[in-house]
PDB file of C-alpha atoms in Angstrom:
ATOM      1  CA  UNK A   7       0.000   0.000   0.000  1.00 45.00           C
ATOM      2  CA  UNK A   8       2.849   2.422   0.770  1.00 47.00           C
ATOM      3  CA  UNK A   9       4.456   1.821  -2.635  1.00 51.00           C
ATOM      4  CA  UNK A  10       1.196   2.675  -4.413  1.00 51.00           C
ATOM      5  CA  UNK A  11       0.836   5.950  -2.497  1.00 52.00           C
ATOM      6  CA  UNK A  12       4.458   6.884  -3.143  1.00 52.00           C
ATOM      7  CA  UNK A  13       3.921   6.400  -6.891  1.00 53.00           C
ATOM      8  CA  UNK A  14       0.835   8.589  -6.871  1.00 55.00           C
ATOM      9  CA  UNK A  15       2.603  11.322  -4.928  1.00 54.00           C
ATOM     10  CA  UNK A  16       5.575  11.377  -7.320  1.00 58.00           C
ATOM     11  CA  UNK A  17       3.243  12.046 -10.268  1.00 60.00           C
ATOM     12  CA  UNK A  18       1.781  15.070  -8.470  1.00 61.00           C
ATOM     13  CA  UNK A  19       5.267  16.303  -7.570  1.00 64.00           C
ATOM     14  CA  UNK A  20       6.395  16.036 -11.207  1.00 63.00           C
ATOM     15  CA  UNK A  21       3.275  17.881 -12.402  1.00 65.00           C
ATOM     16  CA  UNK A  22       3.850  20.609  -9.808  1.00 59.00           C
ATOM     17  CA  UNK A  23       7.486  21.032 -10.906  1.00 67.00           C
ATOM     18  CA  UNK A  24       6.411  21.321 -14.569  1.00 62.00           C
ATOM     19  CA  UNK A  25       3.772  23.940 -13.680  1.00 66.00           C
ATOM     20  CA  UNK A  26       6.258  25.987 -11.635  1.00 60.00           C
ATOM     21  CA  UNK A  27       8.805  25.795 -14.493  1.00 61.00           C
ATOM     22  CA  UNK A  28       6.192  26.963 -17.028  1.00 57.00           C
ATOM     23  CA  UNK A  29       5.179  29.882 -14.805  1.00 57.00           C
ATOM     24  CA  UNK A  30       8.839  30.854 -14.383  1.00 57.00           C
ATOM     25  CA  UNK A  31       9.454  30.730 -18.154  1.00 55.00           C
ATOM     26  CA  UNK A  32       6.357  32.811 -18.871  1.00 55.00           C
ATOM     27  CA  UNK A  33       7.394  35.327 -16.185  1.00 52.00           C
ATOM     28  CA  UNK A  34      10.916  35.726 -17.611  1.00 52.00           C
ATOM     29  CA  UNK A  35       9.683  36.009 -21.200  1.00 49.00           C
ATOM     30  CA  UNK A  36       7.108  38.668 -20.315  1.00 47.00           C
ATOM     31  CA  UNK A  37       9.665  40.534 -18.188  1.00 47.00           C
ATOM     32  CA  UNK A  38      12.109  40.611 -21.128  1.00 49.00           C
ATOM     33  CA  UNK A  39       9.730  42.456 -23.436  1.00 50.00           C
ATOM     34  CA  UNK A  40       9.054  46.115 -23.043  1.00 55.00           C
ATOM     35  CA  UNK A  41       5.282  46.386 -23.115  1.00 60.00           C
ATOM     36  CA  UNK A  42       5.069  50.092 -22.306  1.00 74.00           C
ATOM     37  CA  UNK A  43       6.264  51.189 -25.756  1.00 76.00           C
ATOM     38  CA  UNK A  44       3.582  53.066 -27.698  1.00 77.00           C
ATOM     39  CA  UNK A  45       2.635  51.405 -30.985  1.00 80.00           C
ATOM     40  CA  UNK A  46       4.017  54.270 -33.093  1.00 79.00           C
ATOM     41  CA  UNK A  47       7.522  53.731 -31.623  1.00 79.00           C
ATOM     42  CA  UNK A  48       7.675  49.939 -31.919  1.00 85.00           C
ATOM     43  CA  UNK A  49       9.405  50.167 -35.329  1.00 86.00           C
ATOM     44  CA  UNK A  50      12.094  52.457 -33.857  1.00 87.00           C
ATOM     45  CA  UNK A  51      12.562  50.096 -30.912  1.00 87.00           C
ATOM     46  CA  UNK A  52      12.803  47.042 -33.178  1.00 90.00           C
ATOM     47  CA  UNK A  53      15.349  48.828 -35.390  1.00 90.00           C
ATOM     48  CA  UNK A  54      17.379  49.763 -32.318  1.00 89.00           C
ATOM     49  CA  UNK A  55      17.350  46.170 -31.004  1.00 89.00           C
ATOM     50  CA  UNK A  56      18.305  44.870 -34.445  1.00 91.00           C
ATOM     51  CA  UNK A  57      21.231  47.310 -34.575  1.00 91.00           C
ATOM     52  CA  UNK A  58      22.461  46.193 -31.140  1.00 91.00           C
ATOM     53  CA  UNK A  59      22.198  42.531 -32.173  1.00 92.00           C
ATOM     54  CA  UNK A  60      24.091  43.222 -35.397  1.00 92.00           C
ATOM     55  CA  UNK A  61      26.975  44.948 -33.618  1.00 93.00           C
ATOM     56  CA  UNK A  62      27.039  42.200 -30.995  1.00 92.00           C
ATOM     57  CA  UNK A  63      27.410  39.556 -33.711  1.00 92.00           C
ATOM     58  CA  UNK A  64      30.180  41.626 -35.323  1.00 92.00           C
ATOM     59  CA  UNK A  65      32.029  41.865 -32.011  1.00 92.00           C
ATOM     60  CA  UNK A  66      31.757  38.117 -31.425  1.00 90.00           C
ATOM     61  CA  UNK A  67      32.976  37.377 -34.965  1.00 89.00           C
ATOM     62  CA  UNK A  68      35.954  39.724 -34.595  1.00 87.00           C
ATOM     63  CA  UNK A  69      36.888  38.240 -31.226  1.00 87.00           C
ATOM     64  CA  UNK A  70      36.607  34.766 -32.703  1.00 85.00           C
ATOM     65  CA  UNK A  71      38.827  35.498 -35.690  1.00 81.00           C
ATOM     66  CA  UNK A  72      41.438  37.505 -33.785  1.00 80.00           C
ATOM     67  CA  UNK A  73      42.244  35.025 -31.049  1.00 80.00           C
ATOM     68  CA  UNK A  74      39.725  36.327 -28.510  1.00 82.00           C
ATOM     69  CA  UNK A  75      40.711  39.982 -28.809  1.00 81.00           C
ATOM     70  CA  UNK A  76      38.759  42.734 -30.503  1.00 84.00           C
ATOM     71  CA  UNK A  77      41.283  45.457 -29.707  1.00 82.00           C
ATOM     72  CA  UNK A  78      44.773  44.177 -30.417  1.00 73.00           C
ATOM     73  CA  UNK A  79      47.933  45.418 -28.770  1.00 68.00           C
ATOM     74  CA  UNK A  80      50.343  47.437 -30.879  1.00 67.00           C
ATOM     75  CA  UNK A  81      52.257  45.389 -33.417  1.00 63.00           C
ATOM     76  CA  UNK A  82      55.574  44.215 -31.984  1.00 64.00           C
ATOM     77  CA  UNK A  83      57.920  43.018 -34.737  1.00 66.00           C
ATOM     78  CA  UNK A  84      60.290  40.145 -34.213  1.00 63.00           C
ATOM     79  CA  UNK A  85      64.064  40.085 -34.593  1.00 60.00           C
ATOM     80  CA  UNK A  86      66.662  37.899 -36.280  1.00 60.00           C
ATOM     81  CA  UNK A  87      66.806  35.832 -33.092  1.00 56.00           C
ATOM     82  CA  UNK A  88      63.020  35.576 -32.663  1.00 54.00           C
ATOM     83  CA  UNK A  89      61.495  36.265 -36.101  1.00 60.00           C
ATOM     84  CA  UNK A  90      57.886  36.059 -34.952  1.00 67.00           C
ATOM     85  CA  UNK A  91      55.843  39.051 -33.891  1.00 70.00           C
ATOM     86  CA  UNK A  92      52.968  39.209 -31.427  1.00 67.00           C
ATOM     87  CA  UNK A  93      50.422  38.833 -34.283  1.00 69.00           C
ATOM     88  CA  UNK A  94      49.942  36.427 -37.130  1.00 69.00           C
ATOM     89  CA  UNK A  95      48.754  38.021 -40.363  1.00 68.00           C
ATOM     90  CA  UNK A  96      46.234  35.441 -41.566  1.00 72.00           C
ATOM     91  CA  UNK A  97      44.987  36.556 -44.996  1.00 80.00           C
ATOM     92  CA  UNK A  98      44.942  40.179 -43.865  1.00 73.00           C
ATOM     93  CA  UNK A  99      43.343  39.448 -40.484  1.00 73.00           C
ATOM     94  CA  UNK A 100      45.648  39.965 -37.504  1.00 72.00           C
ATOM     95  CA  UNK A 101      45.446  37.093 -35.034  1.00 75.00           C
ATOM     96  CA  UNK A 102      47.097  37.675 -31.670  1.00 74.00           C
ATOM     97  CA  UNK A 103      49.455  35.033 -30.364  1.00 73.00           C
ATOM     98  CA  UNK A 104      48.683  33.911 -26.850  1.00 73.00           C
ATOM     99  CA  UNK A 105      52.248  32.807 -26.261  1.00 72.00           C
ATOM    100  CA  UNK A 106      55.226  34.295 -28.066  1.00 70.00           C
ATOM    101  CA  UNK A 107      58.799  35.449 -27.687  1.00 71.00           C
ATOM    102  CA  UNK A 108      59.558  39.161 -27.950  1.00 72.00           C
ATOM    103  CA  UNK A 109      62.400  40.625 -30.015  1.00 68.00           C
ATOM    104  CA  UNK A 110      64.616  40.817 -26.920  1.00 68.00           C
ATOM    105  CA  UNK A 111      63.986  37.160 -26.039  1.00 70.00           C
ATOM    106  CA  UNK A 112      61.341  37.540 -23.317  1.00 72.00           C
ATOM    107  CA  UNK A 113      58.537  35.021 -23.238  1.00 74.00           C
ATOM    108  CA  UNK A 114      55.073  36.626 -23.204  1.00 75.00           C
ATOM    109  CA  UNK A 115      51.788  34.919 -22.434  1.00 76.00           C
ATOM    110  CA  UNK A 116      48.697  36.992 -23.243  1.00 77.00           C
ATOM    111  CA  UNK A 117      45.681  34.729 -23.070  1.00 80.00           C
ATOM    112  CA  UNK A 118      42.536  36.881 -23.047  1.00 83.00           C
ATOM    113  CA  UNK A 119      40.328  36.161 -20.053  1.00 87.00           C
ATOM    114  CA  UNK A 120      36.573  35.894 -20.262  1.00 89.00           C
ATOM    115  CA  UNK A 121      36.318  39.261 -18.491  1.00 92.00           C
ATOM    116  CA  UNK A 122      38.565  40.937 -21.085  1.00 89.00           C
ATOM    117  CA  UNK A 123      36.501  39.530 -23.951  1.00 90.00           C
ATOM    118  CA  UNK A 124      33.281  40.694 -22.239  1.00 92.00           C
ATOM    119  CA  UNK A 125      34.773  44.168 -21.753  1.00 93.00           C
ATOM    120  CA  UNK A 126      35.865  44.316 -25.403  1.00 92.00           C
ATOM    121  CA  UNK A 127      32.409  43.265 -26.641  1.00 93.00           C
ATOM    122  CA  UNK A 128      30.792  45.889 -24.395  1.00 93.00           C
ATOM    123  CA  UNK A 129      33.163  48.586 -25.639  1.00 93.00           C
ATOM    124  CA  UNK A 130      32.694  47.619 -29.295  1.00 94.00           C
ATOM    125  CA  UNK A 131      28.881  47.718 -29.084  1.00 93.00           C
ATOM    126  CA  UNK A 132      28.912  50.924 -27.028  1.00 90.00           C
ATOM    127  CA  UNK A 133      31.131  52.713 -29.556  1.00 90.00           C
ATOM    128  CA  UNK A 134      28.919  51.736 -32.499  1.00 90.00           C
ATOM    129  CA  UNK A 135      25.409  52.277 -31.142  1.00 88.00           C
ATOM    130  CA  UNK A 136      25.430  55.994 -32.048  1.00 85.00           C
ATOM    131  CA  UNK A 137      26.037  54.999 -35.685  1.00 87.00           C
ATOM    132  CA  UNK A 138      22.847  52.912 -35.893  1.00 87.00           C
ATOM    133  CA  UNK A 139      20.921  53.787 -39.041  1.00 87.00           C
ATOM    134  CA  UNK A 140      17.772  55.720 -38.209  1.00 87.00           C
ATOM    135  CA  UNK A 141      17.672  57.711 -41.468  1.00 87.00           C
ATOM    136  CA  UNK A 142      14.297  56.312 -42.504  1.00 88.00           C
ATOM    137  CA  UNK A 143      12.822  57.499 -39.192  1.00 85.00           C
ATOM    138  CA  UNK A 144      14.388  60.948 -39.541  1.00 86.00           C
ATOM    139  CA  UNK A 145      12.805  61.136 -43.026  1.00 87.00           C
ATOM    140  CA  UNK A 146       9.419  60.353 -41.469  1.00 86.00           C
ATOM    141  CA  UNK A 147       9.838  63.272 -39.060  1.00 85.00           C
ATOM    142  CA  UNK A 148      11.060  61.452 -35.943  1.00 83.00           C
ATOM    143  CA  UNK A 149      13.607  63.228 -33.770  1.00 84.00           C
ATOM    144  CA  UNK A 150      15.918  60.746 -32.016  1.00 83.00           C
ATOM    145  CA  UNK A 151      18.692  61.353 -29.514  1.00 81.00           C
ATOM    146  CA  UNK A 152      20.908  59.195 -27.308  1.00 76.00           C
ATOM    147  CA  UNK A 153      22.040  60.520 -23.953  1.00 76.00           C
ATOM    148  CA  UNK A 154      23.707  57.747 -22.017  1.00 72.00           C
ATOM    149  CA  UNK A 155      24.837  54.419 -23.283  1.00 79.00           C
ATOM    150  CA  UNK A 156      25.959  51.784 -20.799  1.00 88.00           C
ATOM    151  CA  UNK A 157      26.685  48.382 -22.288  1.00 91.00           C
ATOM    152  CA  UNK A 158      27.645  45.231 -20.440  1.00 91.00           C
ATOM    153  CA  UNK A 159      28.259  41.790 -21.918  1.00 91.00           C
ATOM    154  CA  UNK A 160      28.175  38.409 -20.241  1.00 91.00           C
ATOM    155  CA  UNK A 161      29.517  35.260 -21.859  1.00 89.00           C
ATOM    156  CA  UNK A 162      27.835  31.991 -20.941  1.00 89.00           C
ATOM    157  CA  UNK A 163      28.583  28.496 -22.264  1.00 86.00           C
ATOM    158  CA  UNK A 164      26.638  28.789 -25.522  1.00 85.00           C
ATOM    159  CA  UNK A 165      25.352  32.368 -25.411  1.00 87.00           C
ATOM    160  CA  UNK A 166      26.489  35.947 -25.110  1.00 89.00           C
ATOM    161  CA  UNK A 167      24.143  38.335 -23.314  1.00 90.00           C
ATOM    162  CA  UNK A 168      24.463  42.043 -23.992  1.00 91.00           C
ATOM    163  CA  UNK A 169      22.622  44.479 -21.757  1.00 91.00           C
ATOM    164  CA  UNK A 170      22.235  48.037 -23.028  1.00 90.00           C
ATOM    165  CA  UNK A 171      21.011  50.796 -20.767  1.00 88.00           C
ATOM    166  CA  UNK A 172      20.390  53.858 -22.854  1.00 84.00           C
ATOM    167  CA  UNK A 173      18.285  56.975 -22.881  1.00 80.00           C
ATOM    168  CA  UNK A 174      16.805  56.932 -26.378  1.00 79.00           C
ATOM    169  CA  UNK A 175      14.489  59.865 -26.804  1.00 80.00           C
ATOM    170  CA  UNK A 176      12.032  59.690 -29.712  1.00 81.00           C
TER     171      UNK A 176
END
């Protein structure tokens, strides 16, 4: 009799966990959208989000092709003794070495940390947000201005989250 009751209770526990998980997912999805945007500004908002996503993808691609660095250190040429520099020119794309020997024979290890990559992504997106293309909205008579732009990036296992806090006045 106890085994039968335990089996029935586990079904209710599983159902309760599924319901709580669904409520949590719905809560986080609804919290992520900005519902207080007037309908006439939704197109501007969508364009702004699309611009941020585009620059985020660019930053990730650059970091991926340049050895984890978006902003490379100054080029340090090699010498006759150590002919390698601190960058590899790979079909016109500079790729930073993580471990190399300087011209005077010193060993350098410059592996970018996750925090450095996050900072570089944040800086890259922050620098480019003012160049988002809003020309079509200006032509329609919208007046747009940015006051503060604070960007932070967070790298997870399979995702990069970029949070932009900005005063966009329309």
